[in-house]
Coordinates of C-alpha atoms and ligand atoms in Angstrom, one line a residue:
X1 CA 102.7 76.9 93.9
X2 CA 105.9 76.7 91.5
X3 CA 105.6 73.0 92.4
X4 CA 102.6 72.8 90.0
X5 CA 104.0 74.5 87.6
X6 CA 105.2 72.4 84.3
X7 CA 109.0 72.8 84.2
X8 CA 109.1 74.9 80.9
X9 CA 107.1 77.5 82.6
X10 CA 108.7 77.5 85.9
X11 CA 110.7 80.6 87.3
X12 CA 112.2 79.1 90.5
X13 CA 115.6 81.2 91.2
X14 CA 114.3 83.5 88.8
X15 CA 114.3 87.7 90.0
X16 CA 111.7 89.7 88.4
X17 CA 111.0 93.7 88.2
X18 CA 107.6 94.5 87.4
X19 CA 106.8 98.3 87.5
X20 CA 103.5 99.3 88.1
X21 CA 102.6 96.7 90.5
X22 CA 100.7 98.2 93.5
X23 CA 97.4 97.4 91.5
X24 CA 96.0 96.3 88.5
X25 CA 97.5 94.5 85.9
X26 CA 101.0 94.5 86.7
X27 CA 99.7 93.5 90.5
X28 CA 98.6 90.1 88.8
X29 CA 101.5 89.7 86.8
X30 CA 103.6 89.7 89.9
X31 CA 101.4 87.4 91.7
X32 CA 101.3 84.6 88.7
X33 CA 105.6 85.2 88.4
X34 CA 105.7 84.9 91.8
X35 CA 103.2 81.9 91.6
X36 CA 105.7 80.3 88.9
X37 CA 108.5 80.6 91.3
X38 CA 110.5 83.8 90.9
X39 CA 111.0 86.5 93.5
X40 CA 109.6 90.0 92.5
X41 CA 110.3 93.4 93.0
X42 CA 107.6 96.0 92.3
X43 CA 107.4 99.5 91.9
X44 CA 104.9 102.3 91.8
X45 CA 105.2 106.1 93.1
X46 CA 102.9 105.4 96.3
X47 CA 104.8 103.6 98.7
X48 CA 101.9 103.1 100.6
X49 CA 100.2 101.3 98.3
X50 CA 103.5 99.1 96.8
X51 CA 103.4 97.9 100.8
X52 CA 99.8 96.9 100.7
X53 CA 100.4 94.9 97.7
X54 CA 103.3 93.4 98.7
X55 CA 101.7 92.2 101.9
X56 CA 99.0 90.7 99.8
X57 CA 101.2 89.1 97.6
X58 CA 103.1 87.6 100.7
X59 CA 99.9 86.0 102.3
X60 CA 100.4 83.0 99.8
X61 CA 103.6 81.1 100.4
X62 CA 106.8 81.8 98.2
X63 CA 109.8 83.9 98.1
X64 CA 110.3 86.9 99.6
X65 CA 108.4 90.2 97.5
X66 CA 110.4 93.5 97.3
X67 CA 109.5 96.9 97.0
X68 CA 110.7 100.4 95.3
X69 CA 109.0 103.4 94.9
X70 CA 110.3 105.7 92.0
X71 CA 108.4 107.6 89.0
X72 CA 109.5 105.9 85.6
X73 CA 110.3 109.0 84.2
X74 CA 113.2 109.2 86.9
X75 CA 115.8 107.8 85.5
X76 CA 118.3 108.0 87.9
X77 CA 115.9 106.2 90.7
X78 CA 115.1 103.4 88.2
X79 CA 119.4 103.2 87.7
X80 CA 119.7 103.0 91.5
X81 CA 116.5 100.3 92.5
X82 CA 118.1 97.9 89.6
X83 CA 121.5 98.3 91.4
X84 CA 119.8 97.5 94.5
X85 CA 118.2 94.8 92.9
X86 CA 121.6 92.8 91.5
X87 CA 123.0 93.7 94.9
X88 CA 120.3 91.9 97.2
X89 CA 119.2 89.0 94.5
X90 CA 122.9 88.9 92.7
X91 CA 120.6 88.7 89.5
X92 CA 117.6 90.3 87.3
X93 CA 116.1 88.0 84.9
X94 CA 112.9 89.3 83.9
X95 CA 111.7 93.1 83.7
X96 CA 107.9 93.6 82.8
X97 CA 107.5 97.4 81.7
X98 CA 103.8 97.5 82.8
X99 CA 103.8 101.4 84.1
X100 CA 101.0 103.0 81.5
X101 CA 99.9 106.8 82.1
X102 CA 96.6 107.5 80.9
X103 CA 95.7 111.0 79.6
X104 CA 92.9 110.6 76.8
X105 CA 92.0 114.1 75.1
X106 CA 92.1 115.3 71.4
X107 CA 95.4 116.3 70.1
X108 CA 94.0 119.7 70.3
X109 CA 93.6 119.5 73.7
X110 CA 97.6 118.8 74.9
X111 CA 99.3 121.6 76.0
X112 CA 103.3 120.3 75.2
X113 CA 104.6 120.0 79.0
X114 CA 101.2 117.2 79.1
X115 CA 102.2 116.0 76.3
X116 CA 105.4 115.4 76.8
X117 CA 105.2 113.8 80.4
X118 CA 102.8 111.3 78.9
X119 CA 105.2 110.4 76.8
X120 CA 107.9 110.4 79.2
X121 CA 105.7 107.6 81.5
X122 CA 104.9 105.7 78.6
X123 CA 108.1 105.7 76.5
X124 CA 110.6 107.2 77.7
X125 CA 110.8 105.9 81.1
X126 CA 110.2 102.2 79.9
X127 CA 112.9 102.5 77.8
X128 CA 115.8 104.1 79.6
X129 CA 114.9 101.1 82.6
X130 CA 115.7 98.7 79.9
X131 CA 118.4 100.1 78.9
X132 CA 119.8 99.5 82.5
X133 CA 118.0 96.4 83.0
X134 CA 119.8 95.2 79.6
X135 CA 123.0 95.5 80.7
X136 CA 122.5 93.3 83.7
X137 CA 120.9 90.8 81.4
X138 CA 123.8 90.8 79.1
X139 CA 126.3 90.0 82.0
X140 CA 123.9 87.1 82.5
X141 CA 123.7 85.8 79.3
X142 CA 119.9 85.7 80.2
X143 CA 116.8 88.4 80.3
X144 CA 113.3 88.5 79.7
X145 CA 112.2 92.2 78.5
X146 CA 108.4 92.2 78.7
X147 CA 106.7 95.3 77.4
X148 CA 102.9 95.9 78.3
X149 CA 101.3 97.9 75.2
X150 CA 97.8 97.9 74.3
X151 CA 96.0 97.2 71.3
X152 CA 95.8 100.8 70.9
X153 CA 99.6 100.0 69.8
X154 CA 97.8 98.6 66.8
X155 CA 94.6 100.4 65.6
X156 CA 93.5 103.7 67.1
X157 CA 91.0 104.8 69.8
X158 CA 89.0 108.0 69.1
X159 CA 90.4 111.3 71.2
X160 CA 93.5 109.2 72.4
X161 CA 96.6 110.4 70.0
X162 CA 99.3 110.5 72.9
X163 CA 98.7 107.1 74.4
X164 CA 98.3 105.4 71.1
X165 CA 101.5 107.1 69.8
X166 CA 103.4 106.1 73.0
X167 CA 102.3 102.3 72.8
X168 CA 102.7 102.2 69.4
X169 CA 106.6 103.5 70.0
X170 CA 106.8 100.9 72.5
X171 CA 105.5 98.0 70.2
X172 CA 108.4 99.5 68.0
X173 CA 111.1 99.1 70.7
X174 CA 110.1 96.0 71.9
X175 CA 110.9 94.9 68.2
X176 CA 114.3 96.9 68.0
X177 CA 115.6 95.3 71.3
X178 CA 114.4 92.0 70.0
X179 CA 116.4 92.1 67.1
X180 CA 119.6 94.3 69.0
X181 CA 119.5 91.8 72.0
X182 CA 118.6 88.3 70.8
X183 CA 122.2 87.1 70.1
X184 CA 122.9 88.4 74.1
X185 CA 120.7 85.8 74.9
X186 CA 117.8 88.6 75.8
X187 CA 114.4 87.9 74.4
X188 CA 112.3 91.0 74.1
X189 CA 108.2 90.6 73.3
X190 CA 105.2 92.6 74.4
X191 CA 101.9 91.8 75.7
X192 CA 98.8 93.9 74.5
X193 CA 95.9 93.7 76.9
X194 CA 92.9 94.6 75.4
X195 CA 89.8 95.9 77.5
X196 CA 90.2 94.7 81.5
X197 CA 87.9 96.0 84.3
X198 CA 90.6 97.0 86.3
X199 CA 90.3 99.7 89.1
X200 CA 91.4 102.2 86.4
X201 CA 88.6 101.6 84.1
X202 CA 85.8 101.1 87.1
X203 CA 84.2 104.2 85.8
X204 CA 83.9 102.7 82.5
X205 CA 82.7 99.1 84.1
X206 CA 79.9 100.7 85.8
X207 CA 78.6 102.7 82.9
X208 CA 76.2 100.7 81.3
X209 CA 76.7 101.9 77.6
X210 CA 79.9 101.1 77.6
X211 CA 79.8 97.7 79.0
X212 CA 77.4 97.0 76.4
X213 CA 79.7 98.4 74.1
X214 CA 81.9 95.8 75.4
X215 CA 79.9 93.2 75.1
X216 CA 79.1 94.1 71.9
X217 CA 82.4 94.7 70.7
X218 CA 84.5 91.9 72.5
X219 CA 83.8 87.9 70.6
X220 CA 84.1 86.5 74.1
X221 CA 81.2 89.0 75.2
X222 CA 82.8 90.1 78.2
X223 CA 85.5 92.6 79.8
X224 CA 88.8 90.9 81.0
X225 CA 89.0 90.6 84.0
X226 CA 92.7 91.4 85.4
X227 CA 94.1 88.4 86.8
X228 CA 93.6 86.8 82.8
X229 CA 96.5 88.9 82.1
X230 CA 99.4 86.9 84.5
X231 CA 99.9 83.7 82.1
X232 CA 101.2 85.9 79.5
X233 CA 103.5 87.2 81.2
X234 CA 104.1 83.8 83.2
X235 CA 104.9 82.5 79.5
X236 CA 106.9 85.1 78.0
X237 CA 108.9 85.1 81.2
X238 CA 110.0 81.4 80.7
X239 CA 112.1 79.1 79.3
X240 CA 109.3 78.0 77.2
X241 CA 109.5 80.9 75.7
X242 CA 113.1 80.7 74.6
X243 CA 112.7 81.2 71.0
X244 CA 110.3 83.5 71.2
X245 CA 111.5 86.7 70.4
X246 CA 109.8 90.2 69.0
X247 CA 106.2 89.3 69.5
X248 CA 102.9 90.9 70.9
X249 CA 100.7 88.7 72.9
X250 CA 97.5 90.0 72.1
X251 CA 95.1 89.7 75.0
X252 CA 92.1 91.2 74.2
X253 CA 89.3 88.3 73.9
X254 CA 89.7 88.9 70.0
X255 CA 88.7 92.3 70.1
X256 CA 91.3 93.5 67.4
X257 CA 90.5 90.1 64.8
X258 CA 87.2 90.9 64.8
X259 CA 85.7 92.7 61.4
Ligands
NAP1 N1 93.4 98.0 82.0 C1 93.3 98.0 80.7 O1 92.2 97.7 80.2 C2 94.5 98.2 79.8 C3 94.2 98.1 78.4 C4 95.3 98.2 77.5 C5 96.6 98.4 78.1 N2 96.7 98.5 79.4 C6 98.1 98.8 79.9 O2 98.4 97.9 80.9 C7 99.2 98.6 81.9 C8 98.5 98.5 83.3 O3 97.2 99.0 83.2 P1 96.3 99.1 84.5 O4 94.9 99.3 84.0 O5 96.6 97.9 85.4 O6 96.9 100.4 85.1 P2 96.6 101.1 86.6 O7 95.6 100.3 87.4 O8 96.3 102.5 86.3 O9 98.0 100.9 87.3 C9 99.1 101.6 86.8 C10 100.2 101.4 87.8 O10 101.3 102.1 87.3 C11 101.8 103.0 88.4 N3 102.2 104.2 87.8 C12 101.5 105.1 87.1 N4 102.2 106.1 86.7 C13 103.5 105.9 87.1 C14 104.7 106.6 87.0 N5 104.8 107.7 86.4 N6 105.8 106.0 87.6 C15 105.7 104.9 88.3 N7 104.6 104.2 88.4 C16 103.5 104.7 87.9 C17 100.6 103.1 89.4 O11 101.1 103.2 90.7 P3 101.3 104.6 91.5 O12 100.1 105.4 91.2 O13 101.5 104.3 92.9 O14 102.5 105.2 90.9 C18 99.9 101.8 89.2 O15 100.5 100.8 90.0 C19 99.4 100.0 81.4 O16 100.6 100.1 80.7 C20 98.2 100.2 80.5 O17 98.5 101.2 79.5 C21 95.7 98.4 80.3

């Protein structure tokens, strides 16, 4: 609980939106800011599912957990949940762009309309949130943008060109609105997961040439497993974190230093 939680990292009073959230990777994140203290909102298309998670999240004590369920590339809903958000909370401190579409084919392969709404999930949609989420921040004097790339923001998967362009865009925001928002008292960083067995990538767990592959690959020998991913975010989140300002967190078990 936040009591545990060394002051420089704790969020208590904090209100954080993490998209994505019903599973996976942002799921964690939520539960470790919510750990930390803050109250979260999380959102996903499948209501359904953003009300199974937040039940789970709920089980352990701590503040209340919100949901919303809009598509990222709808702008307008994403306008209207962080309006409901300042009016219920009065406040949005931290927003974690974790929403990441996956469509891996050759280039060859994209008709433009796929294309396109990849990029819109991945992009587009995280970007036009901030945007709104800024301008709360600003009024604030405080904000946390946390953008969740990949290491394929960095060096390039086989057969992946849309996803690696998108996250690499994103890595390329993340820096703009670091150096546009930093005197607004806004810190803007990113966190680059590497290779995590989440329910996305269960196909990929249970096929034993790629796990070696993994194991191969990967210095620590190993996938990551998902909730590795919520002290990052716990961190960049903080006020330990203050000066901290246009970086990626590489999580990735040193995947991407290794020769
Ligand atoms: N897992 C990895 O190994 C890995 C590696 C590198 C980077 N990443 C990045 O980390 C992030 C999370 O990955 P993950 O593996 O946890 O993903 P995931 O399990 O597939 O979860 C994605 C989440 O995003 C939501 N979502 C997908 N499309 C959406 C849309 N258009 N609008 C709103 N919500 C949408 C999904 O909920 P609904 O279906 O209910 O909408 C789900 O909650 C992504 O950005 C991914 O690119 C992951």
């Amino acid at each position: 609980m936040s009591d545990a939680i060394p002051a420089p990292f704790r969020l208590t009073g904090r209100v954080a939106l993490v998209t994505g959230a019903g599973r996976g990777l942002g799921f964690e994140m939520a539960k470790a800011l919510r750990q930390a203290g803050a109250r979260v909102v999380i959102t996903g298309r499948d209501a359904g599912r953003l009300t199974a998670a937040a039940e789970a999240l709920a089980r352990e004590e701590g503040p209340a957990v919100d949901i919303a369920a809009f598509d990222i590339a709808d702008i307008e809903a994403g306008r209207a949940a962080v309006a409901d958000i300042v009016l219920r909370h009065g406040r949005l401190d931290i927003l974690v762009n974790n929403v990441g579409a996956r469509d891996r084919r050759p280039l060859a392969a994209f008709e433009e309309p796929e294309a396109r709404a990849l990029l819109e999930a991945d992009l587009i949609g995280p970007m036009l949130l901030s945007r709104e989420v800024a301008n709360v921040m600003a009024g604030q004097s405080h904000g946390r943008l946390i953008f969740v790339t990949s290491i394929a923001g960095h060096v390039a998967n086989r057969e992946d060109p849309v996803y690696t362009a998108a996250k690499a865009g994103l890595t390329g925001l993340m820096r703009a609105l670091a150096v546009d928002y930093g005197r607004l008292g806004i810190t803007s960083n990113a966190i680059a997961p590497g290779m995590f067995a989440t329910e996305t990538n269960r196909h990929l767990v249970e096929n034993a040439d790629f796990s070696r592959f993994v194991d191969i690959r990967v210095p620590v020998g190993r996938w990551g497993r998902p909730e590795e991913i919520g002290a990052a975010a716990v961190f960049l989140a903080s006020d330990g974190a203050s000066f901290v300002n246009g970086h990626v967190l590489t999580v990735d078990g040193g995947q991407t230093v290794r020769m």
